[in-house]
Coordinates of C-alpha atoms (C1' of nucleotides) in Angstrom, one line a residue:
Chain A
X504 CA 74.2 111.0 91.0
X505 CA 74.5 110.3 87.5
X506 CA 72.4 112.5 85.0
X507 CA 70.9 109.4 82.8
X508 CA 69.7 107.6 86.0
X509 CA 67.5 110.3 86.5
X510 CA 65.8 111.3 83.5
X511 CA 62.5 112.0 83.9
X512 CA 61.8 110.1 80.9
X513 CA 62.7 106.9 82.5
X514 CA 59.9 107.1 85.2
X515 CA 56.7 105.6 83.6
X516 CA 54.2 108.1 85.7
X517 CA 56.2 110.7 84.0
X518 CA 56.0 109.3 80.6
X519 CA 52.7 108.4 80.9
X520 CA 51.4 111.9 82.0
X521 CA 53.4 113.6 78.6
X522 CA 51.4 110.9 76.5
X523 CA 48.1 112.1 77.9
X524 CA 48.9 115.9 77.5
X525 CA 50.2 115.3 74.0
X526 CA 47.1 113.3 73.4
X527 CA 44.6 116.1 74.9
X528 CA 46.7 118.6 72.3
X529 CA 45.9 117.0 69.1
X530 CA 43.0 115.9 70.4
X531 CA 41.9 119.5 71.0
X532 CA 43.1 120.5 68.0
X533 CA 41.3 118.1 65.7
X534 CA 38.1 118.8 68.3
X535 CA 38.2 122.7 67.1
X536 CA 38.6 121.3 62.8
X537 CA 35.5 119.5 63.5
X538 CA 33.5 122.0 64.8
X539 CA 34.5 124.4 62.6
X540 CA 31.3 123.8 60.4
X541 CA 29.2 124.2 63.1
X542 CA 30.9 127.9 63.9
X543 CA 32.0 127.0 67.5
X544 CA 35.1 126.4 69.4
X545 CA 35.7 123.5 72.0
X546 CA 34.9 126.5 74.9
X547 CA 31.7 127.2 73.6
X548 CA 31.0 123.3 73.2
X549 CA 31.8 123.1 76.8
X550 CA 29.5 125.6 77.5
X551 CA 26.7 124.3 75.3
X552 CA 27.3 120.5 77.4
X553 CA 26.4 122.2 80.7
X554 CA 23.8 123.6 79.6
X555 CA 22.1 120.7 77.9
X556 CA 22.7 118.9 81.4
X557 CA 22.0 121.6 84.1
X558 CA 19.3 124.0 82.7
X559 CA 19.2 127.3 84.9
X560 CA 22.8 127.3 86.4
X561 CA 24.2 130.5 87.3
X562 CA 27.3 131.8 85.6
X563 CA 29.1 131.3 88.7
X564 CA 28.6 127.9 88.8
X565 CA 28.9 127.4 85.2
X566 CA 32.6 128.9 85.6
X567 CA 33.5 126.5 88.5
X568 CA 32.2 123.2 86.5
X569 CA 34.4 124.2 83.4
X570 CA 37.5 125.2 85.7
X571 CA 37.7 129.1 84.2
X572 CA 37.3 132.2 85.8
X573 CA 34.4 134.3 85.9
X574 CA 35.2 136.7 83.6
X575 CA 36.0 134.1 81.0
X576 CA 31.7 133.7 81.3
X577 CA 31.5 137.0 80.9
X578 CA 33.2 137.2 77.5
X579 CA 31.5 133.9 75.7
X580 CA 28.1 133.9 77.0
X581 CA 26.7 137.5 76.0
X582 CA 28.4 136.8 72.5
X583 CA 26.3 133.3 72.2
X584 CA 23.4 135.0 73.6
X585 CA 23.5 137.4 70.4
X586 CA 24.1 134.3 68.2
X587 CA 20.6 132.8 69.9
X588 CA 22.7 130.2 71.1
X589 CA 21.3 130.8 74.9
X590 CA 19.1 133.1 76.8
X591 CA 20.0 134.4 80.0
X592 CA 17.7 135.7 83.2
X593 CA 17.9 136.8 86.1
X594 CA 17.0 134.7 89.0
X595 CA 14.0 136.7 91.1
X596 CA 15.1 135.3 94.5
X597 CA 18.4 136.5 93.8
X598 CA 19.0 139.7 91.5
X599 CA 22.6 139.4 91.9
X600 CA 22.4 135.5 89.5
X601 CA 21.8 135.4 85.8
X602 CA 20.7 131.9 85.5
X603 CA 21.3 129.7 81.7
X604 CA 19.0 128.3 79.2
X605 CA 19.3 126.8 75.9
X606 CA 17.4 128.0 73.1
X607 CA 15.8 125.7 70.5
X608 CA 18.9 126.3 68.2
X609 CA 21.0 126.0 70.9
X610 CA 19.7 122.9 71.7
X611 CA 20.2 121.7 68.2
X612 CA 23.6 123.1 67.6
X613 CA 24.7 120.9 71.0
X614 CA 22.9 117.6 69.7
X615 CA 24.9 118.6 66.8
X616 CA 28.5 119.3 68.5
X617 CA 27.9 116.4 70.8
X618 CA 27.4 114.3 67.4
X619 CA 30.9 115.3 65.9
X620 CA 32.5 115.2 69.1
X621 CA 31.1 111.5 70.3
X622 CA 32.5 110.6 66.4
X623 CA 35.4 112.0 66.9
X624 CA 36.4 109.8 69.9
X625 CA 34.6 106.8 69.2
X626 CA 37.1 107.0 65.8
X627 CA 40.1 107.9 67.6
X628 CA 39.8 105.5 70.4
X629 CA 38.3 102.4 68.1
X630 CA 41.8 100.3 68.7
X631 CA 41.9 100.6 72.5
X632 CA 39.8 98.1 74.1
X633 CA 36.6 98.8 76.5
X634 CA 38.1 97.4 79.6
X635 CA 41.5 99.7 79.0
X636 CA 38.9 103.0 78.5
X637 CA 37.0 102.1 81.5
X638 CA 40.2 101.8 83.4
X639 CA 41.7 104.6 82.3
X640 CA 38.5 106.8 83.3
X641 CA 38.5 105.1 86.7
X642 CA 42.2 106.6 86.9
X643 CA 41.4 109.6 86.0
X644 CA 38.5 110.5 88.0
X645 CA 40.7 109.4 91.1
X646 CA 43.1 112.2 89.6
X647 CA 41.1 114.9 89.0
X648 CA 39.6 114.5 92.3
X649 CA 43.2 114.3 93.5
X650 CA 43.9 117.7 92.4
X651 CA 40.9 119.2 93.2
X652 CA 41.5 118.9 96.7
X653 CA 45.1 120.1 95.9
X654 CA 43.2 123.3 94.7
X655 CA 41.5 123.5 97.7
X656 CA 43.7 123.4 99.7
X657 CA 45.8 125.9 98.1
X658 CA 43.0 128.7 99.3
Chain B
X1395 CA 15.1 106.8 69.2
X1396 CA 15.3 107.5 73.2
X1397 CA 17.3 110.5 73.8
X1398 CA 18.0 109.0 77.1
X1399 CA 19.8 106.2 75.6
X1400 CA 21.9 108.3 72.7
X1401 CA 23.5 110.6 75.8
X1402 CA 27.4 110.7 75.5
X1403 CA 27.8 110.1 78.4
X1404 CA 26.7 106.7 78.7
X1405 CA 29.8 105.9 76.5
X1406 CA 32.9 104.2 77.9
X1407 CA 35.4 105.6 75.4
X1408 CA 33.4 109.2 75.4
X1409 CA 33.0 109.5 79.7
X1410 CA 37.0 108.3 79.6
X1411 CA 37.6 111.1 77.6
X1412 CA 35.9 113.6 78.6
X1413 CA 38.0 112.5 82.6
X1414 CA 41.2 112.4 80.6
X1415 CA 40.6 116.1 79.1
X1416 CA 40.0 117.7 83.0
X1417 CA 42.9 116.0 84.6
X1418 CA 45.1 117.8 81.9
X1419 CA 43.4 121.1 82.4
X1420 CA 43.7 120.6 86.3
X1421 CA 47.4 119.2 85.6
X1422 CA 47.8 121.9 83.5
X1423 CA 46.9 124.6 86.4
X1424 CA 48.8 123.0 88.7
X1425 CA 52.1 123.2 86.4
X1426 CA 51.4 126.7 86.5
X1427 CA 51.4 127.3 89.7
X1428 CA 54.6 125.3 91.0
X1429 CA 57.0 127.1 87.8
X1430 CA 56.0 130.5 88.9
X1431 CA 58.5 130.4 91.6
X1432 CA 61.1 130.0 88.7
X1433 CA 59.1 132.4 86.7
X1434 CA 58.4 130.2 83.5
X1435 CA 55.2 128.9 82.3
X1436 CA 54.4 125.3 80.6
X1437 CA 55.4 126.8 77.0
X1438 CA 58.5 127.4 77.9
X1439 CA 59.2 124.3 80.0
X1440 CA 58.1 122.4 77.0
X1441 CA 60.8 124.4 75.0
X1442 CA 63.5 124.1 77.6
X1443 CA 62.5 120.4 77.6
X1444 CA 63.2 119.7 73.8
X1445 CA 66.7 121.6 73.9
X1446 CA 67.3 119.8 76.6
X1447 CA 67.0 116.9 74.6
X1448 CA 67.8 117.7 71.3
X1449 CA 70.1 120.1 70.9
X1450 CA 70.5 122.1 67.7
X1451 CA 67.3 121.6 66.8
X1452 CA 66.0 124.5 64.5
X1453 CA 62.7 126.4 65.5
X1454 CA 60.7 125.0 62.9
X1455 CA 61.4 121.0 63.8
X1456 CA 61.1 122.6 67.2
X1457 CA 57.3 124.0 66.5
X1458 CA 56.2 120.6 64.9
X1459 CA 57.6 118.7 68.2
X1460 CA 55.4 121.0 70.2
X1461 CA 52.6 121.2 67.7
X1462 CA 52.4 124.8 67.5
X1463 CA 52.8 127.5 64.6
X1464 CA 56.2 128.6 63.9
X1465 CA 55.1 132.0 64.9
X1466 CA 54.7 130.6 68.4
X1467 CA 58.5 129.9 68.1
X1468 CA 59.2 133.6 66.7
X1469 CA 57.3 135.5 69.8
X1470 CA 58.6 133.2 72.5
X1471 CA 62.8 132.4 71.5
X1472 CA 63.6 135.6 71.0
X1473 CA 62.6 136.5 74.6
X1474 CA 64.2 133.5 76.5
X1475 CA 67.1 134.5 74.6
X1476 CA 67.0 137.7 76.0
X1477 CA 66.6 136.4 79.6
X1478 CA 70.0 134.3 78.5
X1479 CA 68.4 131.2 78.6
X1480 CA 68.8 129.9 75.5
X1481 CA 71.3 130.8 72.7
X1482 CA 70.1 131.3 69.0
X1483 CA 73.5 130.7 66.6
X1484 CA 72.9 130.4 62.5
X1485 CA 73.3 127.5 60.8
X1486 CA 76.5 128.0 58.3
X1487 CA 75.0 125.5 55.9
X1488 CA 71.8 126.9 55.4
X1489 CA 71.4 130.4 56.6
X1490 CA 67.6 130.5 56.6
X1491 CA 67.7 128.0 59.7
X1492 CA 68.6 129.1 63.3
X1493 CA 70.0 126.8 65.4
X1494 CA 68.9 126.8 69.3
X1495 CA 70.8 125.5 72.1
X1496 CA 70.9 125.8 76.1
X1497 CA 72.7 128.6 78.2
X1498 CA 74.5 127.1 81.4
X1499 CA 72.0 129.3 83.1
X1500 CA 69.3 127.4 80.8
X1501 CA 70.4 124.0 81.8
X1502 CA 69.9 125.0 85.2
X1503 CA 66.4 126.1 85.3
X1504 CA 65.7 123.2 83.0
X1505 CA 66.6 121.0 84.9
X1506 CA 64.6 122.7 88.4
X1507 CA 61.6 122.8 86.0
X1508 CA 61.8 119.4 85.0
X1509 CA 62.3 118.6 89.2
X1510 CA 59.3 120.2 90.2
X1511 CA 56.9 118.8 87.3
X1512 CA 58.4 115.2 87.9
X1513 CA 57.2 115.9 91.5
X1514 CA 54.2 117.0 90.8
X1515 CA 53.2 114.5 88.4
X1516 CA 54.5 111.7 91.0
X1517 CA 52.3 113.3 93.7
X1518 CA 49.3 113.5 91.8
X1519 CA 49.7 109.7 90.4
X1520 CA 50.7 108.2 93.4
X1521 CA 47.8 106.1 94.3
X1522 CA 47.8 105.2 90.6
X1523 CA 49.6 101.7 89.8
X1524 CA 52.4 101.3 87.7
X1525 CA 50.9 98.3 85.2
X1526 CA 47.9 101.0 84.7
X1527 CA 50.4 103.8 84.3
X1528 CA 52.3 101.6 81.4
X1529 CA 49.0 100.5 79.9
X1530 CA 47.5 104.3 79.9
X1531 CA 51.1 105.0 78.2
X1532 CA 50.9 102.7 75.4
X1533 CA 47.3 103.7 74.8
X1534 CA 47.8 107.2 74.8
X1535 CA 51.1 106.4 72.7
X1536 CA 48.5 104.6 69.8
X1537 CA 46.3 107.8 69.9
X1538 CA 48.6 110.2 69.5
X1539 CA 50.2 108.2 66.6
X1540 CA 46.3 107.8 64.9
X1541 CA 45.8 111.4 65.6
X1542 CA 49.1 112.5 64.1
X1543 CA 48.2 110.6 61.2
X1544 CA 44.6 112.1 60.2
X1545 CA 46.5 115.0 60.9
X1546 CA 49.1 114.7 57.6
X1547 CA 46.1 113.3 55.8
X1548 CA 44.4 116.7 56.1
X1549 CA 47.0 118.4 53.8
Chain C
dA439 C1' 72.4 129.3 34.6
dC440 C1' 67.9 131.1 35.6
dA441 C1' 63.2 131.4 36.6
dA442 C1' 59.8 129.2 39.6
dT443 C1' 58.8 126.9 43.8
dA444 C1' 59.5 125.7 48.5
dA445 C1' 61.1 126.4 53.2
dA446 C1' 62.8 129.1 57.5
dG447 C1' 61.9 132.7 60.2
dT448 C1' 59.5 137.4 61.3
dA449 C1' 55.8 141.0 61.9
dC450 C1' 51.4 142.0 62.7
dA451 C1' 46.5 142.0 63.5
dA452 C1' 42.8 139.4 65.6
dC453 C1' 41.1 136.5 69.0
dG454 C1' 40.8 134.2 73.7
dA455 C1' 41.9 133.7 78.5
dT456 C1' 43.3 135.8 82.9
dG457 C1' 43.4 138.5 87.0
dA458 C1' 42.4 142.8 89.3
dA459 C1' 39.5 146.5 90.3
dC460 C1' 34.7 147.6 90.3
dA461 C1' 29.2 148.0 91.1
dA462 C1' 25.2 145.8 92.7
dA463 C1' 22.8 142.7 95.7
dA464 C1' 22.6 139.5 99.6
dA465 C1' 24.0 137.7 104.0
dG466 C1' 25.9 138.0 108.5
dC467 C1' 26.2 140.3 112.7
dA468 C1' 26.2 144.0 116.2
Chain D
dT1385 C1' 18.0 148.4 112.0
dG1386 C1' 22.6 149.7 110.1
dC1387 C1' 27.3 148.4 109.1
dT1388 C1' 30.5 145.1 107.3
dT1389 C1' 31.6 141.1 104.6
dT1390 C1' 30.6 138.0 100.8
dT1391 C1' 28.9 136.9 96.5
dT1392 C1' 27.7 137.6 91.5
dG1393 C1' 28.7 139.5 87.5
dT1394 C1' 31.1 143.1 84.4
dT1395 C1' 35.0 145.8 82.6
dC1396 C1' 39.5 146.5 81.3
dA1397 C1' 44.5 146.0 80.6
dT1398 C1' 47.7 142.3 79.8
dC1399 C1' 49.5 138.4 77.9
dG1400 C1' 49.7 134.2 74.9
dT1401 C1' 48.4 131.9 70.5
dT1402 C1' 47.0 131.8 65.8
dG1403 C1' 47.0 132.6 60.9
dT1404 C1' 48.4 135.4 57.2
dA1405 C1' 51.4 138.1 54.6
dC1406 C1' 56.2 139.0 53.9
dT1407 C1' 61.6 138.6 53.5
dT1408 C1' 65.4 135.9 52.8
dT1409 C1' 67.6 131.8 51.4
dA1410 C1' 67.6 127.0 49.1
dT1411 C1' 66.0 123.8 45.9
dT1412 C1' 64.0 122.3 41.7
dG1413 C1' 63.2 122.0 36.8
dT1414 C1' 64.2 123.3 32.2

DNA sequence: ACAATAAAGTACAACGATGAACAAAAAGCA
DNA sequence: TGCTTTTTGTTCATCGTTGTACTTTATTGT
């Protein structure tokens, strides 16, 4: 079979999927510039978003939303519990759980984050029309979904 | 104003996003996984990839095409070299530059590599049409290109 | 031609993420 | 009840990435 035929490049899935993880690259990259001023990195923005949405989640779960291991949890969150980011305590049913709060600056520093972050999209994506965004998140909820049964299945 | 109504979340481009940003990380993973069997990692698919492509390119051009330090370039050639697969030759013109190319052996786990993510990504977008794959192309095509351009604007 | 500036690559220290081994607590089961 | 298994979180060693400082070579300007 000849070589050229079968470039990857020349299937659109395949070019499609290297446009989205060049995309999430520079997107990440000019995610961690902006938040520079507000001392955080996109990890701990991540962090902050759960949070600000599920008030008293356990680490573990907090781990399995954001798609890291444990461990990684137990890195971050004592470090932005001694930057007052958080509080953490310890579930009474359960003594084995450390559920999550926000603090009142933690709560501002998100509405903050979420500010520059929401900015920082709405600039970037200001040429592609609505319909296109709306189709594209369609896609790739079917996606994720997709390989989160893969991962599942992989157990 | 209604905090309710300010959430992120309620916004197309920012929801589409946010999908787009876990299908990579869940993409991502799942790269992972299938290369271990030929004991590479995404990093160096994406180098194999580019020499594959281009070769002769010097590590520098070959940093900026993968958006990483040049340092990155530094920690990872020399060890693919060592594991024969790639070849690192000086440039006679300039001797500051070197010049990289593929091993036979190179070529041959490129192009495996390159099998297995095809197949993956094919998998995974399956259920995905081709008219939305092209239009989520072109789209992400535009944001890289604004991206890369606040990016120079920086300097 | 020569000093100053820029560019290519390297070395290194600091930071983040990961997985495995571990301790404590809960749940399941005989 | 008492023993085993599971679950939650931590610790640690390892690896990858980054930015900075540095060396060597080209280029620029006078």
């Amino acid at each position: 079979m000849n070589k050229k035929q079968s470039l990857p490049w020349d299937h659109p899935r395949f070019r499609s999927w290297i446009a989205v993880a060049r995309a999430c690259q520079l997107m990440q990259q000019s995610l961690t510039r902006s938040l520079a001023d507000l001392d955080i990195k996109p990890p701990h923005l991540d962090i902050l978003v759960n949070l600000y949405r599920f008030e008293g989640i356990s680490q573990q779960e907090l781990a399995r939303k954001l798609l890291v291991g444990r461990s990684n949890m137990s890195m971050l969150l004592p470090q932005m519990e001694k930057r007052q980011l958080i509080e953490r305590r310890g579930d009474e049913r359960d003594k084995r759980v450390l559920r999550l709060y926000l603090t009142g600056e933690g709560r501002k520093v998100t509405e903050a984050a979420m500010a520059i972050q929401t900015d920082l999209i709405e600039r970037t994506l200001a040429d592609e029309p609505i319909e296109q965004c709306m189709a594209t998140a369609t896609s790739m909820e079917r996606i994720i979904a997709t390989l989160l049964k893969d991962l599942r299945d992989d157990d």
